[in-house]
PDB file of C-alpha atoms in Angstrom:
ATOM      1  CA  MET A 161     140.055 -95.358  18.749  1.00  0.00           C
ATOM      2  CA  ARG A 162     140.159 -95.926  22.504  1.00  0.00           C
ATOM      3  CA  PHE A 163     139.013 -99.514  21.979  1.00  0.00           C
ATOM      4  CA  TYR A 164     141.886-100.149  19.573  1.00  0.00           C
ATOM      5  CA  LEU A 165     144.309 -98.550  22.021  1.00  0.00           C
ATOM      6  CA  TYR A 166     143.035-101.046  24.589  1.00  0.00           C
ATOM      7  CA  LEU A 167     143.651-103.945  22.205  1.00  0.00           C
ATOM      8  CA  LEU A 168     147.133-102.637  21.404  1.00  0.00           C
ATOM      9  CA  ALA A 169     147.874-102.491  25.126  1.00  0.00           C
ATOM     10  CA  PHE A 170     146.638-106.080  25.462  1.00  0.00           C
ATOM     11  CA  LEU A 171     148.991-107.241  22.726  1.00  0.00           C
ATOM     12  CA  LYS A 172     151.868-105.522  24.549  1.00  0.00           C
ATOM     13  CA  ASN A 173     150.779-107.038  27.890  1.00  0.00           C
ATOM     14  CA  ASP A 174     150.482-103.446  29.083  1.00  0.00           C
ATOM     15  CA  VAL A 175     148.090-103.738  32.038  1.00  0.00           C
ATOM     16  CA  PRO A 176     148.268-100.022  33.010  1.00  0.00           C
ATOM     17  CA  GLY A 177     147.576 -99.123  29.365  1.00  0.00           C
ATOM     18  CA  MET A 178     144.420-101.223  29.334  1.00  0.00           C
ATOM     19  CA  ALA A 179     143.339 -99.800  32.695  1.00  0.00           C
ATOM     20  CA  GLU A 180     143.788 -96.271  31.364  1.00  0.00           C
ATOM     21  CA  GLN A 181     141.306 -96.861  28.551  1.00  0.00           C
ATOM     22  CA  VAL A 182     138.794 -98.553  30.839  1.00  0.00           C
ATOM     23  CA  SER A 183     139.036 -95.701  33.334  1.00  0.00           C
ATOM     24  CA  TRP A 184     138.463 -93.154  30.562  1.00  0.00           C
ATOM     25  CA  SER A 185     135.259 -94.922  29.501  1.00  0.00           C
ATOM     26  CA  MET A 186     133.523 -95.117  32.873  1.00  0.00           C
ATOM     27  CA  GLY A 187     130.231 -93.247  32.958  1.00  0.00           C
ATOM     28  CA  LYS A 188     130.275 -92.539  29.212  1.00  0.00           C
ATOM     29  CA  PRO A 189     127.209 -94.042  27.502  1.00  0.00           C
ATOM     30  CA  GLY A 190     128.146 -96.153  24.498  1.00  0.00           C
ATOM     31  CA  ARG A 191     131.782 -96.226  25.613  1.00  0.00           C
ATOM     32  CA  GLU A 192     131.703 -97.865  29.027  1.00  0.00           C
ATOM     33  CA  ASN A 193     129.980-101.006  27.732  1.00  0.00           C
ATOM     34  CA  VAL A 194     132.611-101.517  25.016  1.00  0.00           C
ATOM     35  CA  MET A 195     135.517-101.343  27.449  1.00  0.00           C
ATOM     36  CA  LEU A 196     133.798-103.580  29.981  1.00  0.00           C
ATOM     37  CA  TYR A 197     133.200-106.078  27.190  1.00  0.00           C
ATOM     38  CA  ALA A 198     136.914-105.917  26.353  1.00  0.00           C
ATOM     39  CA  GLU A 199     137.784-106.489  30.011  1.00  0.00           C
ATOM     40  CA  ALA A 200     135.512-109.544  30.071  1.00  0.00           C
ATOM     41  CA  ALA A 201     137.316-110.982  27.059  1.00  0.00           C
ATOM     42  CA  THR A 202     140.737-110.311  28.587  1.00  0.00           C
ATOM     43  CA  ALA A 203     139.760-111.965  31.870  1.00  0.00           C
ATOM     44  CA  ALA A 204     138.406-115.022  30.038  1.00  0.00           C
ATOM     45  CA  TYR A 205     141.560-115.214  27.908  1.00  0.00           C
ATOM     46  CA  ALA A 206     143.498-115.793  31.141  1.00  0.00           C
ATOM     47  CA  GLY A 207     140.983-118.330  32.429  1.00  0.00           C
ATOM     48  CA  LYS A 208     139.519-115.928  35.003  1.00  0.00           C
ATOM     49  CA  LEU A 209     135.985-116.924  34.174  1.00  0.00           C
ATOM     50  CA  ALA A 210     134.274-115.619  37.315  1.00  0.00           C
ATOM     51  CA  SER A 211     135.774-112.192  36.666  1.00  0.00           C
ATOM     52  CA  ALA A 212     134.802-112.398  32.989  1.00  0.00           C
ATOM     53  CA  ARG A 213     131.204-113.142  33.945  1.00  0.00           C
ATOM     54  CA  ASP A 214     131.106-110.084  36.188  1.00  0.00           C
ATOM     55  CA  PHE A 215     132.572-107.776  33.518  1.00  0.00           C
ATOM     56  CA  SER A 216     130.191-109.188  30.939  1.00  0.00           C
ATOM     57  CA  ARG A 217     127.147-108.582  33.150  1.00  0.00           C
ATOM     58  CA  ARG A 218     128.281-105.017  33.736  1.00  0.00           C
ATOM     59  CA  ALA A 219     128.907-104.522  30.008  1.00  0.00           C
ATOM     60  CA  ALA A 220     125.439-105.795  29.082  1.00  0.00           C
ATOM     61  CA  THR A 221     123.815-103.558  31.715  1.00  0.00           C
ATOM     62  CA  ALA A 222     125.760-100.521  30.479  1.00  0.00           C
ATOM     63  CA  ALA A 223     124.762-101.327  26.877  1.00  0.00           C
ATOM     64  CA  GLU A 224     121.103-101.529  27.836  1.00  0.00           C
ATOM     65  CA  ARG A 225     121.347 -98.196  29.649  1.00  0.00           C
ATOM     66  CA  ALA A 226     122.841 -96.674  26.511  1.00  0.00           C
ATOM     67  CA  GLY A 227     120.057 -98.161  24.366  1.00  0.00           C
ATOM     68  CA  GLU A 228     122.497-100.368  22.455  1.00  0.00           C
ATOM     69  CA  LYS A 229     120.485-103.546  22.058  1.00  0.00           C
ATOM     70  CA  GLU A 230     122.890-105.260  19.664  1.00  0.00           C
ATOM     71  CA  MET A 231     125.813-104.627  21.983  1.00  0.00           C
ATOM     72  CA  ALA A 232     123.878-106.144  24.884  1.00  0.00           C
ATOM     73  CA  ALA A 233     123.203-109.172  22.697  1.00  0.00           C
ATOM     74  CA  GLY A 234     126.885-109.283  21.774  1.00  0.00           C
ATOM     75  CA  CYS A 235     127.908-109.438  25.435  1.00  0.00           C
ATOM     76  CA  GLU A 236     125.573-112.376  26.002  1.00  0.00           C
ATOM     77  CA  ALA A 237     126.696-114.102  22.805  1.00  0.00           C
ATOM     78  CA  ALA A 238     130.377-113.766  23.662  1.00  0.00           C
ATOM     79  CA  SER A 239     129.651-115.207  27.102  1.00  0.00           C
ATOM     80  CA  ALA A 240     127.798-118.157  25.567  1.00  0.00           C
ATOM     81  CA  LEU A 241     130.698-118.910  23.243  1.00  0.00           C
ATOM     82  CA  ARG A 242     133.442-118.751  25.873  1.00  0.00           C
ATOM     83  CA  GLU A 243     131.426-120.905  28.282  1.00  0.00           C
ATOM     84  CA  ALA A 244     130.905-123.456  25.513  1.00  0.00           C
ATOM     85  CA  LEU A 245     134.588-123.466  24.570  1.00  0.00           C
ATOM     86  CA  TYR A 246     135.602-123.927  28.198  1.00  0.00           C
ATOM     87  CA  GLY A 247     133.144-126.791  28.745  1.00  0.00           C
ATOM     88  CA  ASN A 248     130.375-125.152  30.785  1.00  0.00           C
ATOM     89  CA  ALA A 249     127.292-126.319  28.891  1.00  0.00           C
ATOM     90  CA  SER A 250     124.621-125.078  31.312  1.00  0.00           C
ATOM     91  CA  GLU A 251     126.160-121.584  31.476  1.00  0.00           C
ATOM     92  CA  ALA A 252     126.413-121.518  27.687  1.00  0.00           C
ATOM     93  CA  ARG A 253     122.715-122.356  27.303  1.00  0.00           C
ATOM     94  CA  LYS A 254     121.787-119.619  29.770  1.00  0.00           C
ATOM     95  CA  HIS A 255     123.648-117.018  27.734  1.00  0.00           C
ATOM     96  CA  VAL A 256     122.178-118.347  24.489  1.00  0.00           C
ATOM     97  CA  SER A 257     118.757-117.520  25.907  1.00  0.00           C
ATOM     98  CA  GLY A 258     120.019-114.121  27.034  1.00  0.00           C
ATOM     99  CA  THR A 259     121.344-113.364  23.556  1.00  0.00           C
ATOM    100  CA  LEU A 260     118.099-114.220  21.801  1.00  0.00           C
ATOM    101  CA  ALA A 261     116.133-112.114  24.277  1.00  0.00           C
ATOM    102  CA  HIS A 262     117.980-109.096  22.842  1.00  0.00           C
ATOM    103  CA  SER A 263     118.533-109.924  19.185  1.00  0.00           C
ATOM    104  CA  ASN A 264     118.593-112.552  16.459  1.00  0.00           C
ATOM    105  CA  GLY A 265     120.861-110.476  14.237  1.00  0.00           C
ATOM    106  CA  ARG A 266     123.339-112.105  11.893  1.00  0.00           C
ATOM    107  CA  ASP A 267     126.369-112.124  14.165  1.00  0.00           C
ATOM    108  CA  SER A 268     124.469-112.930  17.353  1.00  0.00           C
ATOM    109  CA  GLU A 269     122.679-115.855  15.762  1.00  0.00           C
ATOM    110  CA  TYR A 270     125.939-117.251  14.407  1.00  0.00           C
ATOM    111  CA  VAL A 271     127.626-117.169  17.799  1.00  0.00           C
ATOM    112  CA  VAL A 272     124.571-118.737  19.439  1.00  0.00           C
ATOM    113  CA  ALA A 273     124.595-121.536  16.862  1.00  0.00           C
ATOM    114  CA  LEU A 274     128.329-122.112  17.302  1.00  0.00           C
ATOM    115  CA  ALA A 275     128.032-122.218  21.094  1.00  0.00           C
ATOM    116  CA  LEU A 276     125.238-124.789  20.841  1.00  0.00           C
ATOM    117  CA  ALA A 277     127.229-126.867  18.375  1.00  0.00           C
ATOM    118  CA  LEU A 278     130.270-126.808  20.669  1.00  0.00           C
ATOM    119  CA  ILE A 279     128.288-128.198  23.619  1.00  0.00           C
ATOM    120  CA  GLY A 280     126.664-130.879  21.472  1.00  0.00           C
ATOM    121  CA  ASP A 281     123.186-129.356  21.149  1.00  0.00           C
ATOM    122  CA  ALA A 282     123.135-130.265  17.482  1.00  0.00           C
ATOM    123  CA  ALA A 283     119.436-129.876  16.668  1.00  0.00           C
ATOM    124  CA  PRO A 284     119.017-126.225  17.730  1.00  0.00           C
ATOM    125  CA  GLY A 285     122.474-125.417  16.363  1.00  0.00           C
ATOM    126  CA  GLN A 286     121.488-126.861  12.996  1.00  0.00           C
ATOM    127  CA  SER A 287     118.201-124.947  13.072  1.00  0.00           C
ATOM    128  CA  PHE A 288     119.987-121.629  13.601  1.00  0.00           C
ATOM    129  CA  ALA A 289     122.463-122.470  10.834  1.00  0.00           C
ATOM    130  CA  GLU A 290     119.601-123.123   8.429  1.00  0.00           C
ATOM    131  CA  ASP A 291     117.943-119.861   9.456  1.00  0.00           C
ATOM    132  CA  LEU A 292     121.149-117.942   8.746  1.00  0.00           C
ATOM    133  CA  GLU A 293     121.407-119.550   5.319  1.00  0.00           C
ATOM    134  CA  LYS A 294     117.790-118.670   4.547  1.00  0.00           C
ATOM    135  CA  ARG A 295     117.922-115.084   5.800  1.00  0.00           C
ATOM    136  CA  PHE A 296     121.342-114.153   4.361  1.00  0.00           C
ATOM    137  CA  PRO A 297     121.733-116.139   1.128  1.00  0.00           C
ATOM    138  CA  ASP A 298     124.082-113.612  -0.512  1.00  0.00           C
ATOM    139  CA  ASP A 299     126.038-112.509   2.554  1.00  0.00           C
ATOM    140  CA  THR A 300     129.745-113.171   1.979  1.00  0.00           C
ATOM    141  CA  VAL A 301     130.559-113.589   5.671  1.00  0.00           C
ATOM    142  CA  VAL A 302     127.680-116.004   6.222  1.00  0.00           C
ATOM    143  CA  ARG A 303     128.457-118.077   3.123  1.00  0.00           C
ATOM    144  CA  PHE A 304     132.220-118.289   3.430  1.00  0.00           C
ATOM    145  CA  ASN A 305     132.897-118.032   7.160  1.00  0.00           C
ATOM    146  CA  TYR A 306     129.898-118.574   9.424  1.00  0.00           C
ATOM    147  CA  LEU A 307     128.144-121.470   7.673  1.00  0.00           C
ATOM    148  CA  PRO A 308     131.307-123.509   6.919  1.00  0.00           C
ATOM    149  CA  THR A 309     132.383-123.150  10.549  1.00  0.00           C
ATOM    150  CA  LEU A 310     128.965-124.184  11.830  1.00  0.00           C
ATOM    151  CA  ARG A 311     128.728-127.151   9.471  1.00  0.00           C
ATOM    152  CA  ALA A 312     132.172-128.320  10.481  1.00  0.00           C
ATOM    153  CA  GLN A 313     131.494-128.033  14.212  1.00  0.00           C
ATOM    154  CA  LEU A 314     128.131-129.772  13.833  1.00  0.00           C
ATOM    155  CA  ALA A 315     129.845-132.560  11.905  1.00  0.00           C
ATOM    156  CA  LEU A 316     132.298-133.041  14.767  1.00  0.00           C
ATOM    157  CA  ASN A 317     129.382-133.954  17.038  1.00  0.00           C
ATOM    158  CA  THR A 318     129.068-137.226  15.115  1.00  0.00           C
ATOM    159  CA  PRO A 319     131.829-139.827  15.570  1.00  0.00           C
ATOM    160  CA  ASP A 320     134.110-140.383  12.574  1.00  0.00           C
ATOM    161  CA  ASN A 321     132.955-137.164  10.900  1.00  0.00           C
ATOM    162  CA  GLY A 322     136.265-135.312  11.194  1.00  0.00           C
ATOM    163  CA  ALA A 323     137.011-135.635   7.483  1.00  0.00           C
ATOM    164  CA  LYS A 324     133.595-134.181   6.676  1.00  0.00           C
ATOM    165  CA  ALA A 325     134.334-131.250   8.976  1.00  0.00           C
ATOM    166  CA  VAL A 326     137.650-130.573   7.232  1.00  0.00           C
ATOM    167  CA  GLU A 327     135.912-130.665   3.860  1.00  0.00           C
ATOM    168  CA  ALA A 328     133.176-128.276   5.020  1.00  0.00           C
ATOM    169  CA  LEU A 329     135.820-125.663   5.817  1.00  0.00           C
ATOM    170  CA  THR A 330     137.503-125.745   2.406  1.00  0.00           C
ATOM    171  CA  VAL A 331     135.411-122.843   1.105  1.00  0.00           C
ATOM    172  CA  ALA A 332     136.545-120.671   4.038  1.00  0.00           C
ATOM    173  CA  LEU A 333     140.254-120.891   3.207  1.00  0.00           C
ATOM    174  CA  PRO A 334     140.522-117.694   1.083  1.00  0.00           C
ATOM    175  CA  TYR A 335     138.658-115.628   3.699  1.00  0.00           C
ATOM    176  CA  GLU A 336     139.403-117.033   7.134  1.00  0.00           C
ATOM    177  CA  LEU A 337     142.177-114.612   8.125  1.00  0.00           C
ATOM    178  CA  GLY A 338     139.822-111.664   7.752  1.00  0.00           C
ATOM    179  CA  VAL A 339     137.679-109.963  10.388  1.00  0.00           C
ATOM    180  CA  PRO A 340     134.130-111.198   9.772  1.00  0.00           C
ATOM    181  CA  GLY A 341     132.143-109.589  12.578  1.00  0.00           C
ATOM    182  CA  ASN A 342     131.383-105.991  13.421  1.00  0.00           C
ATOM    183  CA  SER A 343     132.310-103.487  16.094  1.00  0.00           C
ATOM    184  CA  THR A 344     129.962-105.171  18.570  1.00  0.00           C
ATOM    185  CA  PHE A 345     132.048-108.296  19.040  1.00  0.00           C
ATOM    186  CA  TRP A 346     134.593-110.313  17.091  1.00  0.00           C
ATOM    187  CA  THR A 347     134.688-113.935  15.985  1.00  0.00           C
ATOM    188  CA  ASN A 348     137.992-113.984  14.159  1.00  0.00           C
ATOM    189  CA  LEU A 349     139.819-117.162  13.064  1.00  0.00           C
ATOM    190  CA  TYR A 350     137.130-119.620  14.175  1.00  0.00           C
ATOM    191  CA  PRO A 351     137.282-121.527  10.861  1.00  0.00           C
ATOM    192  CA  VAL A 352     140.969-122.108  11.621  1.00  0.00           C
ATOM    193  CA  TYR A 353     140.299-123.243  15.180  1.00  0.00           C
ATOM    194  CA  VAL A 354     137.531-125.654  14.180  1.00  0.00           C
ATOM    195  CA  ARG A 355     139.714-127.063  11.381  1.00  0.00           C
ATOM    196  CA  GLY A 356     142.407-127.719  13.968  1.00  0.00           C
ATOM    197  CA  GLU A 357     139.876-129.583  16.083  1.00  0.00           C
ATOM    198  CA  ALA A 358     138.753-131.527  13.012  1.00  0.00           C
ATOM    199  CA  PHE A 359     142.306-132.633  12.245  1.00  0.00           C
ATOM    200  CA  LEU A 360     142.643-133.783  15.851  1.00  0.00           C
ATOM    201  CA  ALA A 361     139.462-135.803  15.396  1.00  0.00           C
ATOM    202  CA  VAL A 362     140.967-137.642  12.405  1.00  0.00           C
ATOM    203  CA  HIS A 363     144.288-138.129  14.243  1.00  0.00           C
ATOM    204  CA  GLN A 364     146.337-135.907  11.941  1.00  0.00           C
ATOM    205  CA  GLY A 365     148.574-134.236  14.496  1.00  0.00           C
ATOM    206  CA  ALA A 366     150.876-132.360  12.145  1.00  0.00           C
ATOM    207  CA  GLN A 367     147.990-130.832  10.197  1.00  0.00           C
ATOM    208  CA  ALA A 368     146.209-129.880  13.426  1.00  0.00           C
ATOM    209  CA  ALA A 369     149.370-128.233  14.764  1.00  0.00           C
ATOM    210  CA  ALA A 370     149.644-126.120  11.615  1.00  0.00           C
ATOM    211  CA  GLU A 371     146.124-124.758  12.163  1.00  0.00           C
ATOM    212  CA  PHE A 372     146.607-123.900  15.838  1.00  0.00           C
ATOM    213  CA  GLN A 373     149.980-122.335  15.026  1.00  0.00           C
ATOM    214  CA  LYS A 374     148.236-120.182  12.433  1.00  0.00           C
ATOM    215  CA  ILE A 375     146.157-118.652  15.228  1.00  0.00           C
ATOM    216  CA  LEU A 376     149.278-117.951  17.267  1.00  0.00           C
ATOM    217  CA  ASN A 377     150.919-116.389  14.209  1.00  0.00           C
ATOM    218  CA  TRP A 378     148.140-113.796  13.914  1.00  0.00           C
ATOM    219  CA  PRO A 379     147.830-112.216  17.397  1.00  0.00           C
ATOM    220  CA  GLY A 380     146.619-108.926  15.940  1.00  0.00           C
ATOM    221  CA  VAL A 381     143.635-110.709  14.428  1.00  0.00           C
ATOM    222  CA  VAL A 382     142.663-113.015  17.284  1.00  0.00           C
ATOM    223  CA  VAL A 383     143.673-110.497  20.013  1.00  0.00           C
ATOM    224  CA  ASN A 384     141.927-111.499  23.300  1.00  0.00           C
ATOM    225  CA  GLU A 385     139.461-114.025  21.956  1.00  0.00           C
ATOM    226  CA  PRO A 386     139.373-117.287  23.941  1.00  0.00           C
ATOM    227  CA  ILE A 387     140.755-119.325  21.047  1.00  0.00           C
ATOM    228  CA  GLY A 388     143.945-117.262  21.278  1.00  0.00           C
ATOM    229  CA  ALA A 389     144.604-119.008  24.588  1.00  0.00           C
ATOM    230  CA  LEU A 390     143.102-122.352  23.611  1.00  0.00           C
ATOM    231  CA  ALA A 391     145.337-122.523  20.527  1.00  0.00           C
ATOM    232  CA  HIS A 392     148.239-123.323  22.886  1.00  0.00           C
ATOM    233  CA  LEU A 393     146.262-126.248  24.274  1.00  0.00           C
ATOM    234  CA  GLY A 394     145.332-127.363  20.759  1.00  0.00           C
ATOM    235  CA  LEU A 395     149.006-127.242  19.821  1.00  0.00           C
ATOM    236  CA  ALA A 396     149.905-129.353  22.856  1.00  0.00           C
ATOM    237  CA  ARG A 397     147.323-131.970  21.906  1.00  0.00           C
ATOM    238  CA  SER A 398     148.497-131.935  18.302  1.00  0.00           C
ATOM    239  CA  TYR A 399     152.133-132.576  19.230  1.00  0.00           C
ATOM    240  CA  ALA A 400     151.071-135.368  21.585  1.00  0.00           C
ATOM    241  CA  LEU A 401     149.117-136.972  18.754  1.00  0.00           C
ATOM    242  CA  ALA A 402     152.129-136.630  16.451  1.00  0.00           C
ATOM    243  CA  GLY A 403     154.313-138.374  19.032  1.00  0.00           C
ATOM    244  CA  ASP A 404     156.446-135.346  19.951  1.00  0.00           C
ATOM    245  CA  ALA A 405     156.299-135.432  23.749  1.00  0.00           C
ATOM    246  CA  THR A 406     158.870-132.661  24.222  1.00  0.00           C
ATOM    247  CA  LYS A 407     156.989-130.102  22.129  1.00  0.00           C
ATOM    248  CA  SER A 408     153.688-131.242  23.617  1.00  0.00           C
ATOM    249  CA  ARG A 409     154.871-130.692  27.202  1.00  0.00           C
ATOM    250  CA  ALA A 410     156.252-127.273  26.232  1.00  0.00           C
ATOM    251  CA  ALA A 411     152.931-126.218  24.694  1.00  0.00           C
ATOM    252  CA  TYR A 412     150.997-127.482  27.713  1.00  0.00           C
ATOM    253  CA  ASN A 413     153.303-125.508  29.999  1.00  0.00           C
ATOM    254  CA  THR A 414     152.764-122.368  27.919  1.00  0.00           C
ATOM    255  CA  PHE A 415     149.028-122.810  28.326  1.00  0.00           C
ATOM    256  CA  PHE A 416     149.325-123.458  32.060  1.00  0.00           C
ATOM    257  CA  THR A 417     151.501-120.373  32.466  1.00  0.00           C
ATOM    258  CA  LEU A 418     148.936-118.289  30.617  1.00  0.00           C
ATOM    259  CA  TRP A 419     146.263-119.715  32.905  1.00  0.00           C
ATOM    260  CA  LYS A 420     148.332-119.627  36.095  1.00  0.00           C
ATOM    261  CA  ASP A 421     145.635-117.573  37.851  1.00  0.00           C
ATOM    262  CA  ALA A 422     142.699-119.294  36.169  1.00  0.00           C
ATOM    263  CA  ASP A 423     139.646-120.495  38.065  1.00  0.00           C
ATOM    264  CA  PRO A 424     140.538-124.087  38.986  1.00  0.00           C
ATOM    265  CA  ASP A 425     137.115-125.568  38.249  1.00  0.00           C
ATOM    266  CA  ILE A 426     137.023-124.835  34.489  1.00  0.00           C
ATOM    267  CA  PRO A 427     136.345-128.179  32.752  1.00  0.00           C
ATOM    268  CA  ILE A 428     138.800-127.691  29.904  1.00  0.00           C
ATOM    269  CA  LEU A 429     141.584-126.849  32.386  1.00  0.00           C
ATOM    270  CA  LYS A 430     140.872-130.017  34.358  1.00  0.00           C
ATOM    271  CA  ARG A 431     141.040-132.068  31.162  1.00  0.00           C
ATOM    272  CA  ALA A 432     144.298-130.393  30.134  1.00  0.00           C
ATOM    273  CA  LYS A 433     145.928-131.232  33.462  1.00  0.00           C
ATOM    274  CA  ALA A 434     144.779-134.850  33.176  1.00  0.00           C
ATOM    275  CA  GLU A 435     146.172-135.071  29.640  1.00  0.00           C
ATOM    276  CA  PHE A 436     149.490-133.540  30.680  1.00  0.00           C
ATOM    277  CA  SER A 437     149.933-136.079  33.472  1.00  0.00           C
ATOM    278  CA  LYS A 438     149.806-138.923  30.923  1.00  0.00           C
ATOM    279  CA  ILE A 439     152.533-137.622  28.612  1.00  0.00           C
ATOM    280  CA  GLN A 440     155.661-139.747  28.887  1.00  0.00           C
TER     281      GLN A 440
END
């Protein structure tokens, strides 16, 4: 319940409310790690990656102290995914190794595979995808959320495969607004995000914008996941592709405002600033 109160405070931009829940959890085994994990996600959402790394390390340590191996793996997996999304390939690989040192459970292995696919490490990403398919052949989440997302992201690593990526995600459509993970960590709306990226790859700006807007329309599902922030950047790129410079600049500015205190060396932020400077 305290965790959900934290998320509610996040959605209200209630910083004291979030701090209250974190303060309550300190020193409580099995509670402290969850709140520190939430703080890591919130910091990363705002582009404060150095702070997110510190919270994540503390969360993983607290989880290990509490004997919660899957939670420790979840902290590492979430770190791998956000580093991959933000363009830090070497950091992502480090956290992939950290995840697998704790667990190769369903959710952890999916996030590891997705992180590897995002940084272009296609062969190991494909191997983990195949392992998931083999180990969980009848798992609804694996079949209709995890595997389509992985196949689509892996397809995007090959030039001119955007249409194949869009097709791979068709089976996820009836399920993608649900919450597929568990209480350890969330991976909500990633089929939507990857579809948006796929539409960008095939130069369909309007369709891409619709996908990124879908993420923004469901804040209570995406909450403080990194794609909640990156959806603004995806929207900006989509409008630019569609030839709407006014809407594109507005979306870029929303993203920059959200990341006003972000670490300046994050690769995706550098790219966004370079893109913005070229919009006429």
